Coordinates of N, CA and C and ligand atoms in Angstrom, one line a residue:
M1 N -136.1 175.4 208.2 CA -137.0 174.3 208.1 C -136.2 173.0 208.0
A2 N -136.7 171.9 208.6 CA -135.9 170.7 208.5 C -135.9 170.1 207.1
E3 N -134.8 169.5 206.7 CA -134.7 169.0 205.4 C -135.6 167.7 205.2
E4 N -136.2 167.6 204.0 CA -137.0 166.5 203.7 C -136.1 165.2 203.6
S5 N -136.6 164.1 204.1 CA -135.8 162.9 203.9 C -136.7 161.8 203.2
R6 N -136.0 160.9 202.6 CA -136.7 159.8 201.9 C -136.2 158.4 202.4
R7 N -137.1 157.5 202.5 CA -136.7 156.2 203.0 C -136.4 155.3 201.7
L8 N -135.1 155.0 201.7 CA -134.6 154.4 200.4 C -134.1 153.0 200.6
F9 N -134.2 152.2 199.5 CA -133.5 150.9 199.5 C -133.2 150.5 198.0
L10 N -132.3 149.6 197.9 CA -131.9 149.1 196.5 C -132.5 147.7 196.4
A11 N -132.9 147.4 195.2 CA -133.6 146.1 195.0 C -133.6 145.6 193.5
L12 N -134.0 144.4 193.4 CA -134.2 143.8 192.1 C -135.8 143.7 192.0
W13 N -136.3 144.1 190.8 CA -137.7 144.2 190.6 C -138.1 143.2 189.5
P14 N -139.0 142.2 189.8 CA -139.3 141.2 188.7 C -140.2 141.8 187.6
E15 N -140.1 141.3 186.4 CA -141.0 141.6 185.3 C -142.4 141.2 185.8
P16 N -143.4 141.8 185.1 CA -144.8 141.6 185.5 C -145.2 140.1 185.5
A17 N -144.7 139.3 184.5 CA -145.1 137.9 184.4 C -144.5 137.1 185.6
L18 N -143.3 137.4 186.0 CA -142.7 136.7 187.1 C -143.4 137.2 188.4
A19 N -143.7 138.4 188.5 CA -144.4 138.9 189.7 C -145.8 138.3 189.8
E20 N -146.4 138.1 188.7 CA -147.7 137.4 188.7 C -147.6 136.0 189.2
R21 N -146.6 135.3 188.8 CA -146.4 133.9 189.2 C -146.1 133.8 190.7
L22 N -145.3 134.8 191.2 CA -145.0 134.8 192.6 C -146.2 135.2 193.4
H23 N -147.0 136.0 192.9 CA -148.3 136.4 193.5 C -149.2 135.2 193.7
Q24 N -149.3 134.4 192.6 CA -150.1 133.2 192.7 C -149.6 132.3 193.8
L25 N -148.3 132.1 193.8 CA -147.7 131.3 194.9 C -148.0 131.8 196.3
A26 N -148.0 133.1 196.4 CA -148.4 133.8 197.7 C -149.8 133.4 198.0
G27 N -150.7 133.4 197.0 CA -152.1 133.0 197.3 C -152.2 131.6 197.7
E28 N -151.4 130.7 197.1 CA -151.5 129.3 197.5 C -151.0 129.1 198.9
A29 N -149.9 129.8 199.3 CA -149.3 129.6 200.6 C -150.3 130.3 201.6
H30 N -151.0 131.3 201.2 CA -151.9 132.0 202.1 C -153.0 131.1 202.7
R31 N -153.4 130.1 201.8 CA -154.5 129.2 202.3 C -154.1 128.5 203.5
D32 N -152.8 128.2 203.6 CA -152.3 127.4 204.7 C -151.9 128.3 205.9
C33 N -151.2 129.4 205.6 CA -150.6 130.1 206.7 C -151.1 131.5 206.9
G34 N -152.1 131.9 206.2 CA -152.8 133.2 206.4 C -151.9 134.4 206.3
G35 N -152.1 135.4 207.0 CA -151.3 136.6 206.9 C -151.7 137.6 205.8
R36 N -150.9 138.5 205.5 CA -151.2 139.5 204.5 C -150.4 139.3 203.2
I37 N -151.2 139.2 202.1 CA -150.5 139.0 200.8 C -149.9 140.3 200.3
M38 N -148.7 140.2 199.9 CA -148.1 141.4 199.3 C -148.7 141.7 197.9
R39 N -148.9 143.0 197.6 CA -149.5 143.3 196.3 C -148.5 142.9 195.2
R40 N -149.0 142.5 194.1 CA -148.2 142.0 193.0 C -147.1 143.0 192.6
E41 N -147.5 144.3 192.5 CA -146.6 145.3 192.0 C -145.6 145.7 193.0
T42 N -145.7 145.2 194.2 CA -144.7 145.6 195.3 C -143.7 144.4 195.5
L43 N -143.8 143.3 194.8 CA -142.9 142.2 195.0 C -141.5 142.6 194.5
H44 N -140.5 142.3 195.4 CA -139.1 142.7 195.0 C -138.1 141.9 195.9
L45 N -136.8 142.0 195.5 CA -135.8 141.4 196.3 C -134.8 142.5 196.7
T46 N -134.8 142.8 198.0 CA -134.0 143.9 198.5 C -132.5 143.5 198.5
L47 N -131.7 144.4 198.0 CA -130.2 144.2 198.0 C -129.6 144.9 199.2
A48 N -130.1 146.0 199.5 CA -129.6 146.8 200.6 C -130.6 147.8 201.1
F49 N -130.8 147.9 202.3 CA -131.8 148.9 202.9 C -131.0 150.0 203.5
I50 N -131.3 151.2 203.1 CA -130.6 152.4 203.6 C -131.4 153.1 204.7
G51 N -132.7 153.3 204.4 CA -133.5 154.1 205.4 C -133.5 155.6 205.0
A52 N -133.7 156.4 206.0 CA -134.0 157.8 205.7 C -132.7 158.5 205.2
V53 N -132.8 159.2 204.1 CA -131.7 159.9 203.5 C -132.2 161.3 203.2
G54 N -131.4 162.3 203.7 CA -131.8 163.7 203.4 C -131.7 164.0 201.9
E55 N -132.7 164.8 201.5 CA -132.8 165.2 200.1 C -131.5 165.6 199.5
G56 N -130.7 166.4 200.3 CA -129.5 166.9 199.8 C -128.4 165.9 199.5
R57 N -128.6 164.7 200.0 CA -127.5 163.7 199.8 C -127.8 162.8 198.6
L58 N -129.0 163.0 198.0 CA -129.4 162.2 196.8 C -128.4 162.2 195.7
P59 N -128.0 163.4 195.2 CA -127.1 163.4 194.0 C -125.8 162.6 194.3
E60 N -125.3 162.8 195.5 CA -124.0 162.0 195.8 C -124.3 160.5 195.8
L61 N -125.4 160.1 196.3 CA -125.8 158.7 196.4 C -125.9 158.2 194.9
L62 N -126.6 158.9 194.1 CA -126.9 158.5 192.7 C -125.5 158.4 192.0
E63 N -124.6 159.3 192.2 CA -123.4 159.3 191.5 C -122.5 158.1 192.0
T64 N -122.6 157.8 193.3 CA -121.8 156.7 193.8 C -122.3 155.4 193.3
L65 N -123.6 155.2 193.3 CA -124.2 154.0 192.9 C -124.0 153.8 191.4
G66 N -124.0 154.9 190.6 CA -123.8 154.8 189.2 C -122.5 154.3 188.8
R67 N -121.5 154.3 189.7 CA -120.2 153.8 189.3 C -120.0 152.3 189.5
I68 N -121.0 151.7 190.1 CA -120.9 150.2 190.3 C -121.1 149.5 189.0
R69 N -120.2 148.6 188.7 CA -120.3 147.7 187.5 C -120.5 146.3 187.9
A70 N -121.5 145.6 187.4 CA -121.7 144.2 187.8 C -122.3 143.5 186.6
P71 N -122.1 142.1 186.5 CA -122.6 141.4 185.4 C -124.1 141.0 185.6
R72 N -124.7 140.7 184.4 CA -126.1 140.1 184.5 C -126.0 138.7 185.1
F73 N -127.1 138.2 185.6 CA -127.1 136.8 186.1 C -128.5 136.2 186.0
R74 N -128.5 134.9 186.1 CA -129.8 134.2 186.1 C -129.9 133.6 187.5
M75 N -131.1 133.7 188.0 CA -131.4 133.1 189.3 C -132.6 132.2 189.2
Q76 N -132.5 131.1 190.0 CA -133.7 130.2 190.0 C -134.4 130.3 191.3
L77 N -135.6 130.8 191.2 CA -136.4 130.9 192.5 C -137.1 129.6 192.6
D78 N -136.5 128.8 193.6 CA -137.0 127.4 193.7 C -137.3 127.0 195.1
A79 N -137.4 128.0 196.0 CA -137.6 127.7 197.4 C -138.6 128.7 198.0
L80 N -139.4 128.1 199.0 CA -140.3 129.0 199.8 C -139.8 128.7 201.2
G81 N -140.0 129.7 202.1 CA -139.6 129.5 203.5 C -140.4 130.4 204.4
H82 N -140.4 130.1 205.7 CA -141.1 130.9 206.7 C -140.1 131.2 207.8
W83 N -140.1 132.5 208.2 CA -139.2 132.9 209.3 C -140.1 133.2 210.5
A84 N -139.8 132.4 211.6 CA -140.6 132.6 212.8 C -140.4 133.9 213.5
H85 N -139.2 134.5 213.3 CA -138.9 135.7 214.1 C -139.6 136.9 213.6
N86 N -139.9 137.0 212.2 CA -140.7 138.1 211.7 C -141.9 137.8 211.0
H87 N -142.3 136.5 211.0 CA -143.6 136.0 210.4 C -143.7 136.3 208.9
I88 N -142.5 136.2 208.2 CA -142.5 136.4 206.8 C -142.5 135.0 206.1
L89 N -143.3 134.9 205.0 CA -143.3 133.8 204.1 C -142.6 134.3 202.9
W90 N -141.5 133.7 202.5 CA -140.7 134.3 201.4 C -140.4 133.3 200.3
A91 N -140.0 133.8 199.1 CA -139.5 133.0 198.0 C -138.0 133.3 197.9
G92 N -137.3 132.3 197.5 CA -135.8 132.5 197.4 C -135.2 131.4 196.6
C93 N -133.9 131.4 196.6 CA -133.2 130.3 195.8 C -132.3 129.5 196.7
T94 N -132.3 128.2 196.4 CA -131.5 127.2 197.1 C -130.0 127.6 196.9
H95 N -129.6 127.9 195.7 CA -128.2 128.2 195.3 C -128.3 129.6 194.6
A96 N -127.9 130.6 195.4 CA -127.9 132.0 194.8 C -126.7 132.0 193.8
P97 N -126.8 132.6 192.6 CA -125.6 132.8 191.8 C -124.7 133.8 192.5
P98 N -123.4 133.5 192.5 CA -122.4 134.4 193.2 C -122.5 135.9 192.9
A99 N -123.0 136.2 191.6 CA -123.1 137.6 191.3 C -124.1 138.3 192.1
L100 N -125.1 137.6 192.7 CA -126.1 138.3 193.5 C -125.6 138.8 194.8
P101 N -125.0 137.9 195.7 CA -124.4 138.5 196.9 C -123.3 139.5 196.6
Q102 N -122.6 139.3 195.5 CA -121.5 140.2 195.1 C -122.1 141.6 194.9
L103 N -123.2 141.7 194.1 CA -123.8 143.0 193.8 C -124.3 143.6 195.1
A104 N -124.9 142.8 196.0 CA -125.4 143.4 197.3 C -124.2 143.9 198.1
A105 N -123.1 143.2 198.1 CA -121.9 143.6 198.9 C -121.3 144.9 198.3
D106 N -121.2 145.0 197.0 CA -120.7 146.2 196.3 C -121.5 147.4 196.6
I107 N -122.8 147.2 196.6 CA -123.7 148.3 196.9 C -123.5 148.8 198.4
R108 N -123.6 147.8 199.2 CA -123.4 148.1 200.7 C -122.1 148.8 201.0
R109 N -121.0 148.4 200.3 CA -119.7 149.0 200.5 C -119.7 150.4 200.0
E110 N -120.2 150.6 198.8 CA -120.2 152.0 198.3 C -121.1 153.0 199.0
V111 N -122.2 152.5 199.5 CA -123.1 153.3 200.3 C -122.5 153.7 201.6
A112 N -121.9 152.7 202.2 CA -121.2 152.9 203.5 C -120.0 153.9 203.3
A113 N -119.4 153.8 202.2 CA -118.2 154.7 201.9 C -118.6 156.2 201.9
I114 N -119.8 156.5 201.6 CA -120.2 157.9 201.7 C -121.0 158.2 203.0
G115 N -120.8 157.3 203.9 CA -121.3 157.6 205.3 C -122.8 157.3 205.5
L116 N -123.4 156.6 204.6 CA -124.9 156.2 204.8 C -124.9 154.8 205.3
P117 N -126.0 154.5 206.1 CA -126.1 153.1 206.6 C -126.7 152.2 205.6
A118 N -126.0 151.2 205.2 CA -126.6 150.3 204.2 C -126.4 148.8 204.6
S119 N -126.5 148.6 205.8 CA -126.2 147.2 206.2 C -127.4 146.4 206.5
G120 N -128.1 146.7 207.6 CA -129.2 145.9 208.0 C -128.7 144.5 208.3
P121 N -129.5 143.5 208.4 CA -129.1 142.2 208.7 C -128.2 141.7 207.6
A122 N -127.5 140.6 207.8 CA -126.7 139.9 206.8 C -127.6 139.7 205.6
F123 N -127.0 139.7 204.4 CA -127.8 139.6 203.2 C -128.3 138.2 203.0
V124 N -129.6 138.0 203.1 CA -130.2 136.7 202.8 C -131.2 137.0 201.7
P125 N -130.9 136.6 200.5 CA -131.8 137.0 199.4 C -133.2 136.4 199.5
H126 N -134.2 137.2 199.5 CA -135.6 136.7 199.7 C -136.6 137.7 199.1
M127 N -137.7 137.2 198.7 CA -138.8 138.1 198.3 C -140.0 137.8 199.2
T128 N -140.4 138.8 200.0 CA -141.4 138.6 200.9 C -142.8 138.5 200.2
L129 N -143.4 137.4 200.4 CA -144.7 137.1 199.8 C -145.9 137.4 200.7
L130 N -145.7 137.0 202.0 CA -146.8 137.2 203.0 C -146.1 137.8 204.3
R131 N -146.8 138.7 204.9 CA -146.4 139.1 206.2 C -147.4 138.6 207.2
K132 N -147.0 138.6 208.5 CA -147.8 138.1 209.6 C -148.4 136.7 209.3
A133 N -147.6 135.9 208.7 CA -148.0 134.5 208.3 C -147.6 133.5 209.4
H134 N -148.5 132.6 209.6 CA -148.2 131.5 210.6 C -147.2 130.5 209.9
A135 N -146.5 129.7 210.7 CA -145.7 128.7 210.1 C -146.6 127.7 209.3
P136 N -146.2 127.4 208.0 CA -147.1 126.6 207.2 C -147.0 125.1 207.6
C137 N -148.1 124.4 207.4 CA -148.0 122.9 207.6 C -147.3 122.3 206.4
E138 N -147.7 122.9 205.2 CA -147.1 122.3 204.0 C -147.0 123.4 203.0
L139 N -145.8 123.6 202.5 CA -145.6 124.7 201.5 C -146.0 124.2 200.1
P140 N -146.5 125.1 199.3 CA -146.8 124.7 197.9 C -145.6 124.2 197.2
V141 N -145.9 123.1 196.3 CA -144.8 122.6 195.5 C -144.9 123.3 194.2
F142 N -143.8 123.8 193.6 CA -143.8 124.5 192.3 C -142.6 124.3 191.5
D143 N -142.7 124.5 190.2 CA -141.5 124.4 189.3 C -140.7 125.7 189.5
A144 N -139.4 125.5 189.6 CA -138.5 126.7 189.8 C -138.8 127.8 188.7
L145 N -138.7 129.0 189.2 CA -139.0 130.2 188.3 C -137.6 130.8 188.0
A146 N -137.3 130.8 186.7 CA -136.0 131.4 186.2 C -136.2 132.9 186.2
W147 N -135.2 133.6 186.7 CA -135.2 135.1 186.6 C -133.9 135.6 186.1
D148 N -134.0 136.2 184.9 CA -132.8 136.8 184.2 C -132.7 138.2 184.7
V149 N -131.7 138.5 185.5 CA -131.7 139.8 186.1 C -130.8 140.7 185.3
A150 N -131.4 141.8 184.8 CA -130.7 142.7 183.9 C -130.5 144.1 184.5
E151 N -131.1 144.4 185.6 CA -131.0 145.8 186.2 C -131.3 145.7 187.7
W152 N -130.9 146.8 188.4 CA -131.2 147.0 189.8 C -131.7 148.4 190.0
V153 N -132.4 148.6 191.0 CA -133.1 149.9 191.1 C -133.0 150.5 192.5
L154 N -133.0 151.8 192.5 CA -133.1 152.6 193.8 C -134.6 152.9 194.0
V155 N -135.1 152.6 195.1 CA -136.6 152.7 195.4 C -136.8 153.5 196.6
E156 N -137.9 154.4 196.6 CA -138.3 155.1 197.8 C -139.5 154.4 198.3
S157 N -139.5 154.1 199.6 CA -140.7 153.5 200.3 C -141.4 154.5 201.0
R158 N -142.7 154.6 200.7 CA -143.6 155.6 201.5 C -144.6 154.7 202.2
L159 N -144.7 154.9 203.5 CA -145.6 154.1 204.3 C -147.0 154.7 204.3
T160 N -147.9 153.9 203.9 CA -149.3 154.4 203.8 C -150.2 153.5 204.7
P161 N -151.4 153.9 205.0 CA -152.3 153.0 205.7 C -152.5 151.7 205.0
Q162 N -152.4 151.6 203.7 CA -152.6 150.4 202.9 C -151.4 149.5 202.8
G163 N -150.3 150.0 203.4 CA -149.0 149.3 203.3 C -148.0 150.1 202.6
A164 N -146.8 149.6 202.3 CA -145.8 150.4 201.7 C -146.1 150.6 200.3
D165 N -145.8 151.9 199.8 CA -145.9 152.2 198.4 C -144.5 152.5 197.9
Y166 N -144.1 151.8 196.8 CA -142.8 151.9 196.4 C -142.6 152.7 195.1
Q167 N -141.7 153.6 195.1 CA -141.5 154.5 193.9 C -140.1 154.3 193.4
P168 N -139.9 153.8 192.2 CA -138.5 153.7 191.6 C -138.0 155.1 191.4
L169 N -136.7 155.3 191.8 CA -136.1 156.7 191.6 C -135.0 156.6 190.5
A170 N -134.4 155.4 190.4 CA -133.3 155.3 189.4 C -133.1 153.8 189.1
A171 N -132.5 153.5 187.9 CA -132.2 152.1 187.6 C -130.9 152.0 186.9
W172 N -130.1 151.0 187.2 CA -128.8 150.8 186.5 C -128.8 149.4 185.9
A173 N -128.3 149.3 184.6 CA -128.3 148.1 183.9 C -127.1 147.3 184.4
L174 N -127.2 145.9 184.4 CA -126.1 145.0 184.6 C -125.5 144.7 183.3
G175 N -124.2 144.5 183.3 CA -123.4 144.4 182.0 C -123.5 143.1 181.4
Ligands
2AM1 P1 -138.5 142.5 204.2 O1 -139.4 142.3 203.0 O2 -137.7 141.3 204.6 O3 -139.3 143.1 205.4 C1 -138.5 147.8 201.9 O4 -139.0 147.9 203.2 C2 -137.6 146.6 201.8 O5 -136.5 146.8 202.7 C3 -138.3 145.2 202.2 O6 -137.9 144.3 201.3 C4 -137.7 144.9 203.6 O7 -137.4 143.6 203.8 C5 -136.4 145.7 203.6 N1 -136.2 146.3 204.9 C6 -137.1 147.1 205.6 N2 -136.5 147.5 206.8 C7 -135.3 147.0 206.8 C8 -134.2 147.1 207.7 N3 -134.3 147.8 208.8 N4 -133.1 146.4 207.4 C9 -133.0 145.7 206.3 N5 -134.0 145.6 205.4 C10 -135.1 146.2 205.6

């Protein structure tokens, strides 16, 4: 019988209060550019996308990821943007703290070292708020949202007719 596989990625997951604020922003942007609003509980920032991983490789992946050491950091979510190529309306930061791309690079390197694909496009930190969105005429103006990042998570994505359903599998604290 074929081995079960899971669709995996690594991400930062906001606390409910921050997710709520981002969800409100998504609603404001939606008035202008339409599209599909991401559910509050699914909002996240992807660090690395792996894709399908055979069940049998999970222990090795967990052990590899568990060896990564990285510092806590604060991020200011102060920007909204729209990508024409994939019709995503996103939230991000004008100046990412260096610890953020460093964490993404460490994860990608370690995952690649055990022969799994963890690259995807170049790392551009963003949180998808709307999909299938038109280019906005005017983006909502908002006060920067501070995000104190204390952990990162391994998440399984299950595709359902209602959209992606995300299940956290493991979390690691930042030092
Ligand atoms: P997106 O929001 O920019 O589409 C789970 O699907 C997460 O992994 C999403 O944040 C998604 O980013 C990202 N993702 C999905 N497929 C990907 C791929 N092939 N390469 C890189 N990232 C991907």
